[in-house]
mmCIF file of C-alpha atoms in Angstrom:
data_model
loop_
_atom_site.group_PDB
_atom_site.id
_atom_site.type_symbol
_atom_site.label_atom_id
_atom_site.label_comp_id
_atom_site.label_asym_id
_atom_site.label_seq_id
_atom_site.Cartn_x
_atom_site.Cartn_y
_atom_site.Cartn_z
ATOM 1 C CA UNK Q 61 -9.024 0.924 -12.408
ATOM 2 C CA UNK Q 62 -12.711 0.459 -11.856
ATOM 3 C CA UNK Q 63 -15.503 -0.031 -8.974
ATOM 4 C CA UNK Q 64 -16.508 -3.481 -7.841
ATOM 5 C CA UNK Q 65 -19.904 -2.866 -6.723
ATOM 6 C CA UNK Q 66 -21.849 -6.346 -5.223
ATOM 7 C CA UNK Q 67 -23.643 -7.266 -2.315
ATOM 8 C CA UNK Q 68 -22.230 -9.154 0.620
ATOM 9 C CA UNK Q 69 -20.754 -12.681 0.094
ATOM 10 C CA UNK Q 70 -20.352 -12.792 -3.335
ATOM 11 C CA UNK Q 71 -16.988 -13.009 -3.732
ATOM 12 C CA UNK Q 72 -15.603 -9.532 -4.301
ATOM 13 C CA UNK Q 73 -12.173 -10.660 -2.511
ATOM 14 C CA UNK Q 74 -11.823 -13.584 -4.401
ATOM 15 C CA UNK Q 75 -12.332 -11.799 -7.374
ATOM 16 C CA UNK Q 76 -9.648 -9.229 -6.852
ATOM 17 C CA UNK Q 77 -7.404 -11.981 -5.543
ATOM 18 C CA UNK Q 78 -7.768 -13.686 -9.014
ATOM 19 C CA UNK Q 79 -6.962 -10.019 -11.049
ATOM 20 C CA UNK Q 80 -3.639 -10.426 -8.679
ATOM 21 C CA UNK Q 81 -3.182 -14.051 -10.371
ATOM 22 C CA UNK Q 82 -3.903 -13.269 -13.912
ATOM 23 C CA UNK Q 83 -2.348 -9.623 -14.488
ATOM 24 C CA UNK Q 84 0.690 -9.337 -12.364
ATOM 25 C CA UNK Q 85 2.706 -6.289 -13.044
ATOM 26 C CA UNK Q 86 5.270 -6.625 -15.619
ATOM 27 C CA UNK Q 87 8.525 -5.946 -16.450
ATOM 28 C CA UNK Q 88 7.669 -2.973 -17.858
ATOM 29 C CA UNK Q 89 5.688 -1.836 -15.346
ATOM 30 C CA UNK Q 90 8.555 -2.578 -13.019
ATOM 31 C CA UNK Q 91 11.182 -0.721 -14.284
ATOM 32 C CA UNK Q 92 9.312 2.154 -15.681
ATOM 33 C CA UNK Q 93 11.396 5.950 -15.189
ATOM 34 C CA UNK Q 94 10.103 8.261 -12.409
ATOM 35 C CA UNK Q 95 11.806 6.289 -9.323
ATOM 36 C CA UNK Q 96 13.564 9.225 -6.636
ATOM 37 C CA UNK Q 97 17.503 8.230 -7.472
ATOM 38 C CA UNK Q 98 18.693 10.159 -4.173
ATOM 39 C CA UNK Q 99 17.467 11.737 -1.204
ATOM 40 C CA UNK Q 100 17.266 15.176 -3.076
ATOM 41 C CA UNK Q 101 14.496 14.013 -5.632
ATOM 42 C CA UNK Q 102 10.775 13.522 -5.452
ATOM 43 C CA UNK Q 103 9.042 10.558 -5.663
ATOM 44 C CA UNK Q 104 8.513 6.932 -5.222
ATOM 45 C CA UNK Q 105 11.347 5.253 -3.682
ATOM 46 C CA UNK Q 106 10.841 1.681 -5.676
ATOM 47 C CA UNK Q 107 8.800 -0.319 -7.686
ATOM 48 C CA UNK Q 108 6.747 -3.216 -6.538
ATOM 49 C CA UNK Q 109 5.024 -5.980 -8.058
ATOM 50 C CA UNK Q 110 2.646 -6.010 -5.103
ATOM 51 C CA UNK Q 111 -1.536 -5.060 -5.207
ATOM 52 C CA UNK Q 112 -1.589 -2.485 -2.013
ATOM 53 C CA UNK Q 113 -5.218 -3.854 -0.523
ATOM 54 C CA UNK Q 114 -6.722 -0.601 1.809
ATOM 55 C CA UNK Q 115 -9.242 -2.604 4.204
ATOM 56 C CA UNK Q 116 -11.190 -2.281 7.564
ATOM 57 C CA UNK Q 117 -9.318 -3.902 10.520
ATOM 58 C CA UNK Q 118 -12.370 -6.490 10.016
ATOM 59 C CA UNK Q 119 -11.819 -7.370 6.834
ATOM 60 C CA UNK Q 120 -7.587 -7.801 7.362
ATOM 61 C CA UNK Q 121 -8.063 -12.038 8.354
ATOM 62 C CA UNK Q 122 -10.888 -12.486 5.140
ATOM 63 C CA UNK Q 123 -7.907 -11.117 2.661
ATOM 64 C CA UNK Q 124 -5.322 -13.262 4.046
ATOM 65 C CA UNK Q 125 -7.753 -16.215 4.459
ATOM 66 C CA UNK Q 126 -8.712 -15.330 0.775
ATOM 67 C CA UNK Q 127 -5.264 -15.342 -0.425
ATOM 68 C CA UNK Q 128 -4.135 -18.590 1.012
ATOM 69 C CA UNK Q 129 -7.444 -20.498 0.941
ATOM 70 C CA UNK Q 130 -8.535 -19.616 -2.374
ATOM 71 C CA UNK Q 131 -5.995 -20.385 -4.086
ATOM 72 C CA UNK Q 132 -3.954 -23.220 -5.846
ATOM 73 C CA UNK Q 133 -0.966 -24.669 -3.668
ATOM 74 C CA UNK Q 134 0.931 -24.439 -6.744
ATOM 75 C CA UNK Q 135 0.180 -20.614 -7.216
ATOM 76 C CA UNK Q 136 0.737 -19.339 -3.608
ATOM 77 C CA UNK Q 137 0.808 -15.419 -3.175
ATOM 78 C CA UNK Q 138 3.399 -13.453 -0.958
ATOM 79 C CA UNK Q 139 1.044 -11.782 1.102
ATOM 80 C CA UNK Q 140 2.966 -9.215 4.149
ATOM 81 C CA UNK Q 141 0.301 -7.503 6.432
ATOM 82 C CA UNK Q 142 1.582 -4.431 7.415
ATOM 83 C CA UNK Q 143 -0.997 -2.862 10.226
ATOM 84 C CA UNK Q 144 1.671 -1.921 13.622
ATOM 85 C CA UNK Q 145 3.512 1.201 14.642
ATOM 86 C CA UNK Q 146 6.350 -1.051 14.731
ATOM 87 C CA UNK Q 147 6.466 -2.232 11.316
ATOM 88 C CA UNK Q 148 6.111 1.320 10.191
ATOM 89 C CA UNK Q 149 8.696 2.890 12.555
ATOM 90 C CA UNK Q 150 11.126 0.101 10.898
ATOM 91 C CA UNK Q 151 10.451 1.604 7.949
ATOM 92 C CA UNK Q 152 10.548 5.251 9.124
ATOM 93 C CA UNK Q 153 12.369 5.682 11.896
ATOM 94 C CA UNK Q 154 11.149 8.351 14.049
ATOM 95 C CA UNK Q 155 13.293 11.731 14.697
ATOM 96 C CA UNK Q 156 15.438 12.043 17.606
ATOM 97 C CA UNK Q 157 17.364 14.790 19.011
ATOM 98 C CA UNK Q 158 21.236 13.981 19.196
ATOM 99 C CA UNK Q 159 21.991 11.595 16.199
ATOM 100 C CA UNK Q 160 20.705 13.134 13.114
ATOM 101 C CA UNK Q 161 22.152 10.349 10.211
ATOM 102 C CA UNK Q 162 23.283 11.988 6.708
ATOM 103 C CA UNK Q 163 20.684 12.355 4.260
ATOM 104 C CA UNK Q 164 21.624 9.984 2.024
ATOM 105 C CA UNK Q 165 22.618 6.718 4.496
ATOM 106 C CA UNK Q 166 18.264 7.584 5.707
ATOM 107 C CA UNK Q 167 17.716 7.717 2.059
ATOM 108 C CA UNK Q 168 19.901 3.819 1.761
ATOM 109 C CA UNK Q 169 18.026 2.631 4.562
ATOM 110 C CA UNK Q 170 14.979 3.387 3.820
ATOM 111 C CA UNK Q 171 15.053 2.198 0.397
ATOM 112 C CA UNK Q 172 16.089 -0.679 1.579
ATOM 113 C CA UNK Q 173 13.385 -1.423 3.973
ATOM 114 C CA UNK Q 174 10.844 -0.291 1.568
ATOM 115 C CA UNK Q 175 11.814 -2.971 -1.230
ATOM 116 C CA UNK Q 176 11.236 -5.583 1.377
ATOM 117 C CA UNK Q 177 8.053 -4.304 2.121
ATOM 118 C CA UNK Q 178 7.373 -4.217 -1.807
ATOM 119 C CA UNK Q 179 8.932 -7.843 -2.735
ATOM 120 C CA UNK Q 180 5.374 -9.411 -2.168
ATOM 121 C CA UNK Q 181 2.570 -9.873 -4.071
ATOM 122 C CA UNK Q 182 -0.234 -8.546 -1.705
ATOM 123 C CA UNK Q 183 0.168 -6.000 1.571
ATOM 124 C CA UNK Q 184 -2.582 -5.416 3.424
ATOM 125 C CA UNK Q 185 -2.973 -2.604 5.315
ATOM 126 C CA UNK Q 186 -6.031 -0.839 7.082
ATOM 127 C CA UNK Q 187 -6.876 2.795 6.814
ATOM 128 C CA UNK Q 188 -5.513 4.153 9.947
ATOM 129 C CA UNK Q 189 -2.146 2.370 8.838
ATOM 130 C CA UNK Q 190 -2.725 3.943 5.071
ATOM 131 C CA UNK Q 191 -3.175 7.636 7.131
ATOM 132 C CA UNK Q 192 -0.321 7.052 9.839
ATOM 133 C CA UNK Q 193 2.094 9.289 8.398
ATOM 134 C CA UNK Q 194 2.474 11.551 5.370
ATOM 135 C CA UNK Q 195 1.024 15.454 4.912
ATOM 136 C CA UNK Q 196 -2.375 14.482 5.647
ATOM 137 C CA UNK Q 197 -1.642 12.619 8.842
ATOM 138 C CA UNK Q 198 -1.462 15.867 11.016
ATOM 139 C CA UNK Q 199 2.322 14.276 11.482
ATOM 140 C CA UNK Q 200 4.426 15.827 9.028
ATOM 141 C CA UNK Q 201 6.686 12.922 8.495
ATOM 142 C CA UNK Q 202 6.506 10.778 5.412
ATOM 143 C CA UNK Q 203 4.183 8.123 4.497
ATOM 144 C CA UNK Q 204 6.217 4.866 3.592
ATOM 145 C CA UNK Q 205 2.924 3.285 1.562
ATOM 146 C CA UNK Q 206 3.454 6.543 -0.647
ATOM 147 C CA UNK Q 207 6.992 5.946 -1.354
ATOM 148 C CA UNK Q 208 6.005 2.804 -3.483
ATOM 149 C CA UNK Q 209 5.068 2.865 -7.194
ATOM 150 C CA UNK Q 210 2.001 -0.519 -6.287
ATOM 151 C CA UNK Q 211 1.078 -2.332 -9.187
ATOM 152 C CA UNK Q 212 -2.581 -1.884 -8.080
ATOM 153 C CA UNK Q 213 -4.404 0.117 -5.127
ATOM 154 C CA UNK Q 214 -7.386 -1.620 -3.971
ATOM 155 C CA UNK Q 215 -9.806 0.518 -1.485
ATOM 156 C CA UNK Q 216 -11.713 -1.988 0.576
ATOM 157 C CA UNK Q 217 -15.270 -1.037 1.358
ATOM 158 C CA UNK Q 218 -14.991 2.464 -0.574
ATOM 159 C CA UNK Q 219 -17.541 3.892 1.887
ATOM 160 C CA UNK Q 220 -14.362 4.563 4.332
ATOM 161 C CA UNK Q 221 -13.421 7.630 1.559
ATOM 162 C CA UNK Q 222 -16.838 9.568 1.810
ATOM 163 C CA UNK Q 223 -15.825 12.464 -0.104
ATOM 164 C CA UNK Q 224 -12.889 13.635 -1.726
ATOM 165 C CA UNK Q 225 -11.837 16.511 0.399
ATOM 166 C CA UNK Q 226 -11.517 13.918 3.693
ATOM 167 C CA UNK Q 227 -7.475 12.718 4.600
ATOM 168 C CA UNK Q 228 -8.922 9.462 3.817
ATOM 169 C CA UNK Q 229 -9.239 10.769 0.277
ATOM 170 C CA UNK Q 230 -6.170 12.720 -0.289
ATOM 171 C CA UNK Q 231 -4.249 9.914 1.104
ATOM 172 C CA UNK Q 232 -5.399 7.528 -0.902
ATOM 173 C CA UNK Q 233 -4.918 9.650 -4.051
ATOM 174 C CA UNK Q 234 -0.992 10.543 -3.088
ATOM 175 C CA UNK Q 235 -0.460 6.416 -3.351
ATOM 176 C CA UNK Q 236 1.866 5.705 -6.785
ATOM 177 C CA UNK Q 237 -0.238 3.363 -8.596
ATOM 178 C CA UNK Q 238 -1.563 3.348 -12.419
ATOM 179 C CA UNK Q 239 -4.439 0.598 -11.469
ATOM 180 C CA UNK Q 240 -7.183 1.869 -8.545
ATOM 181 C CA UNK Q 241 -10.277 -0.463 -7.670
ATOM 182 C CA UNK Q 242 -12.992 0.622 -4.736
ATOM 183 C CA UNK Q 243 -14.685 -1.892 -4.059
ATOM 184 C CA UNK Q 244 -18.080 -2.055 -1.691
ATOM 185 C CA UNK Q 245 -20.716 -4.061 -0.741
ATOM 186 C CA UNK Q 246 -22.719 -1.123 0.036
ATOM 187 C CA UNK Q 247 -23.887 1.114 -2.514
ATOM 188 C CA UNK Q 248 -22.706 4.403 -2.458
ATOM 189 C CA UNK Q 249 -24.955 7.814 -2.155
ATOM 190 C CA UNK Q 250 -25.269 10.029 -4.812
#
Protein backbone atom coordinates (compact mmCIF):
# COMPACT_ATOMS: atom_id res chain seq x y z
CA UNK A 1 0.00 0.00 0.00
CA UNK A 2 1.23 3.55 0.11
CA UNK A 3 0.03 7.39 -0.22
CA UNK A 4 0.11 9.14 -3.56
CA UNK A 5 0.52 12.59 -2.50
CA UNK A 6 0.69 15.34 -5.75
CA UNK A 7 -0.90 18.36 -6.68
CA UNK A 8 -3.76 18.67 -9.11
CA UNK A 9 -3.30 17.48 -12.75
CA UNK A 10 -0.45 15.54 -12.53
CA UNK A 11 -1.55 12.42 -13.27
CA UNK A 12 -2.30 10.59 -10.04
CA UNK A 13 -5.18 8.51 -11.95
CA UNK A 14 -3.14 7.62 -14.65
CA UNK A 15 -0.63 6.51 -12.46
CA UNK A 16 -2.75 4.14 -10.47
CA UNK A 17 -4.39 3.04 -13.70
CA UNK A 18 -0.87 1.92 -14.90
CA UNK A 19 -0.11 -0.10 -11.22
CA UNK A 20 -3.59 -1.88 -12.46
CA UNK A 21 -1.64 -2.71 -15.89
CA UNK A 22 1.64 -3.80 -14.59
CA UNK A 23 0.80 -5.80 -11.22
CA UNK A 24 -2.47 -7.51 -11.71
CA UNK A 25 -3.32 -9.90 -9.00
CA UNK A 26 -2.13 -13.32 -9.46
CA UNK A 27 -2.96 -16.64 -9.26
CA UNK A 28 -1.89 -16.84 -6.04
CA UNK A 29 -3.43 -14.04 -4.88
CA UNK A 30 -6.61 -15.41 -6.37
CA UNK A 31 -7.00 -18.49 -4.86
CA UNK A 32 -5.47 -17.78 -1.56
CA UNK A 33 -7.51 -19.76 1.73
CA UNK A 34 -9.80 -17.56 3.89
CA UNK A 35 -12.91 -17.43 1.31
CA UNK A 36 -16.58 -18.02 3.57
CA UNK A 37 -17.41 -21.78 2.01
CA UNK A 38 -21.18 -21.49 3.31
CA UNK A 39 -23.53 -19.19 4.72
CA UNK A 40 -22.43 -20.22 8.34
CA UNK A 41 -18.75 -18.85 7.97
CA UNK A 42 -17.17 -15.45 8.11
CA UNK A 43 -15.68 -13.72 5.53
CA UNK A 44 -15.17 -12.69 2.03
CA UNK A 45 -17.47 -14.31 -0.28
CA UNK A 46 -14.84 -14.43 -3.46
CA UNK A 47 -11.81 -13.37 -4.83
CA UNK A 48 -11.38 -10.74 -7.44
CA UNK A 49 -8.78 -9.66 -9.67
CA UNK A 50 -10.31 -6.19 -9.64
CA UNK A 51 -8.54 -2.65 -7.98
CA UNK A 52 -11.80 -1.38 -5.82
CA UNK A 53 -11.25 2.64 -6.71
CA UNK A 54 -13.22 4.73 -3.55
CA UNK A 55 -13.84 8.25 -5.35
CA UNK A 56 -15.99 11.50 -5.09
CA UNK A 57 -19.12 11.38 -7.35
CA UNK A 58 -16.85 14.09 -9.29
CA UNK A 59 -14.14 12.22 -9.88
CA UNK A 60 -16.40 8.78 -11.09
CA UNK A 61 -16.29 10.08 -15.27
CA UNK A 62 -12.14 11.12 -14.85
CA UNK A 63 -11.53 7.21 -13.73
CA UNK A 64 -13.50 5.79 -16.43
CA UNK A 65 -12.24 8.41 -18.95
CA UNK A 66 -8.75 7.46 -17.49
CA UNK A 67 -9.22 3.87 -17.96
CA UNK A 68 -10.39 3.86 -21.49
CA UNK A 69 -8.51 6.93 -22.78
CA UNK A 70 -5.28 6.26 -21.35
CA UNK A 71 -4.76 3.31 -22.34
CA UNK A 72 -3.60 0.98 -25.25
CA UNK A 73 -6.57 -0.50 -27.44
CA UNK A 74 -4.75 -3.62 -27.18
CA UNK A 75 -4.70 -3.56 -23.25
CA UNK A 76 -8.35 -2.50 -22.52
CA UNK A 77 -9.48 -2.75 -18.75
CA UNK A 78 -12.93 -4.19 -17.53
CA UNK A 79 -14.00 -1.33 -15.73
CA UNK A 80 -17.99 -1.86 -13.91
CA UNK A 81 -19.13 1.37 -12.04
CA UNK A 82 -21.12 0.40 -9.37
CA UNK A 83 -22.73 3.82 -7.72
CA UNK A 84 -27.07 2.95 -7.66
CA UNK A 85 -29.35 1.50 -5.04
CA UNK A 86 -30.27 -0.74 -7.74
CA UNK A 87 -27.11 -2.31 -8.52
CA UNK A 88 -26.61 -2.87 -4.85
CA UNK A 89 -30.12 -4.20 -4.03
CA UNK A 90 -29.23 -6.83 -6.99
CA UNK A 91 -26.62 -7.76 -5.06
CA UNK A 92 -28.36 -7.66 -1.64
CA UNK A 93 -31.67 -8.02 -1.86
CA UNK A 94 -33.51 -6.21 0.71
CA UNK A 95 -35.65 -8.13 3.57
CA UNK A 96 -39.21 -8.70 3.17
CA UNK A 97 -41.79 -10.01 5.37
CA UNK A 98 -43.52 -13.25 3.89
CA UNK A 99 -40.79 -15.07 1.77
CA UNK A 100 -37.79 -15.53 3.86
CA UNK A 101 -35.38 -17.87 1.23
CA UNK A 102 -33.10 -20.66 3.04
CA UNK A 103 -29.87 -19.54 4.13
CA UNK A 104 -27.89 -21.17 1.91
CA UNK A 105 -29.90 -20.58 -1.74
CA UNK A 106 -29.20 -16.27 -0.29
CA UNK A 107 -25.78 -17.49 0.36
CA UNK A 108 -25.77 -19.17 -3.79
CA UNK A 109 -27.18 -16.10 -4.96
CA UNK A 110 -25.32 -13.84 -3.61
CA UNK A 111 -22.13 -15.37 -4.38
CA UNK A 112 -23.10 -15.45 -7.51
CA UNK A 113 -23.87 -11.89 -8.06
CA UNK A 114 -20.84 -10.88 -6.23
CA UNK A 115 -18.33 -12.76 -8.69
CA UNK A 116 -19.88 -10.79 -11.45
CA UNK A 117 -19.36 -7.77 -9.74
CA UNK A 118 -15.63 -9.00 -9.08
CA UNK A 119 -14.84 -10.44 -12.79
CA UNK A 120 -13.48 -6.89 -13.78
CA UNK A 121 -10.48 -5.26 -13.53
CA UNK A 122 -11.56 -1.83 -12.02
CA UNK A 123 -15.08 -0.91 -9.98
CA UNK A 124 -15.60 2.31 -9.16
CA UNK A 125 -17.59 3.25 -6.56
CA UNK A 126 -18.11 6.59 -4.51
CA UNK A 127 -18.17 6.85 -0.78
CA UNK A 128 -21.77 6.97 -0.05
CA UNK A 129 -21.96 3.67 -2.25
CA UNK A 130 -18.68 2.27 -0.17
CA UNK A 131 -20.97 3.26 3.28
CA UNK A 132 -24.50 2.06 1.90
CA UNK A 133 -24.71 -0.96 3.84
CA UNK A 134 -22.64 -2.92 6.35
CA UNK A 135 -22.31 -2.24 10.47
CA UNK A 136 -21.27 1.19 10.01
CA UNK A 137 -24.06 2.21 7.69
CA UNK A 138 -26.64 2.74 10.58
CA UNK A 139 -28.43 -0.22 8.32
CA UNK A 140 -27.49 -3.36 9.77
CA UNK A 141 -27.49 -5.31 6.60
CA UNK A 142 -24.32 -6.37 4.89
CA UNK A 143 -22.00 -4.49 2.80
CA UNK A 144 -21.51 -6.38 -0.63
CA UNK A 145 -17.98 -4.26 -1.37
CA UNK A 146 -16.87 -6.08 1.98
CA UNK A 147 -17.71 -9.46 0.87
CA UNK A 148 -14.83 -9.27 -1.78
CA UNK A 149 -11.17 -10.17 -1.13
CA UNK A 150 -9.99 -6.72 -4.02
CA UNK A 151 -6.71 -7.07 -5.30
CA UNK A 152 -6.14 -3.38 -4.36
CA UNK A 153 -8.29 -0.61 -2.43
CA UNK A 154 -7.67 2.73 -3.75
CA UNK A 155 -9.17 5.80 -1.54
CA UNK A 156 -9.68 8.68 -3.90
CA UNK A 157 -8.96 12.08 -2.45
CA UNK A 158 -8.03 10.59 1.15
CA UNK A 159 -9.32 13.84 2.70
CA UNK A 160 -13.00 12.11 2.52
CA UNK A 161 -11.54 9.69 5.68
CA UNK A 162 -10.60 12.62 8.14
CA UNK A 163 -9.90 10.55 11.02
CA UNK A 164 -9.99 7.10 11.85
CA UNK A 165 -12.84 6.88 14.24
CA UNK A 166 -15.40 8.38 11.26
CA UNK A 167 -17.77 5.36 9.29
CA UNK A 168 -15.85 6.60 6.44
CA UNK A 169 -12.84 5.10 8.19
CA UNK A 170 -14.06 1.95 9.64
CA UNK A 171 -15.62 1.18 6.40
CA UNK A 172 -12.91 1.50 4.50
CA UNK A 173 -10.75 -0.60 6.86
CA UNK A 174 -13.49 -3.70 6.94
CA UNK A 175 -12.74 -3.88 2.84
CA UNK A 176 -10.63 -7.45 2.15
CA UNK A 177 -7.68 -6.21 0.43
CA UNK A 178 -3.74 -6.81 1.09
CA UNK A 179 -2.79 -3.57 -1.22
CA UNK A 180 -4.38 0.08 0.16
CA UNK A 181 -3.35 3.44 -1.69
CA UNK A 182 -4.93 7.08 -0.51
CA UNK A 183 -4.31 9.14 -2.76
CA UNK A 184 -4.86 13.24 -2.61
CA UNK A 185 -4.16 16.20 -4.23
CA UNK A 186 -4.49 18.03 -1.10
CA UNK A 187 -2.14 17.66 1.58
CA UNK A 188 -3.32 16.32 4.59
CA UNK A 189 -3.21 18.10 8.28
CA UNK A 190 -1.14 16.92 10.81
Amino acid sequence: GGLLCDEMGMGKTVELLGLVCAAPATVEQLKAPGLAKNHNEEGPLVASRATLSVVPPALVSQWVNGSTTSLLASNPLSVKVFVTDKEREELVPPRSKGQQKKSEEVFAVRKRALSRLADHDIVIVTYNTMQAGGPYSGRGDVNPLAQIRWTRVVLDEMQMVSSPNTAVARTGAALHTTSRRLVSGTPPTP
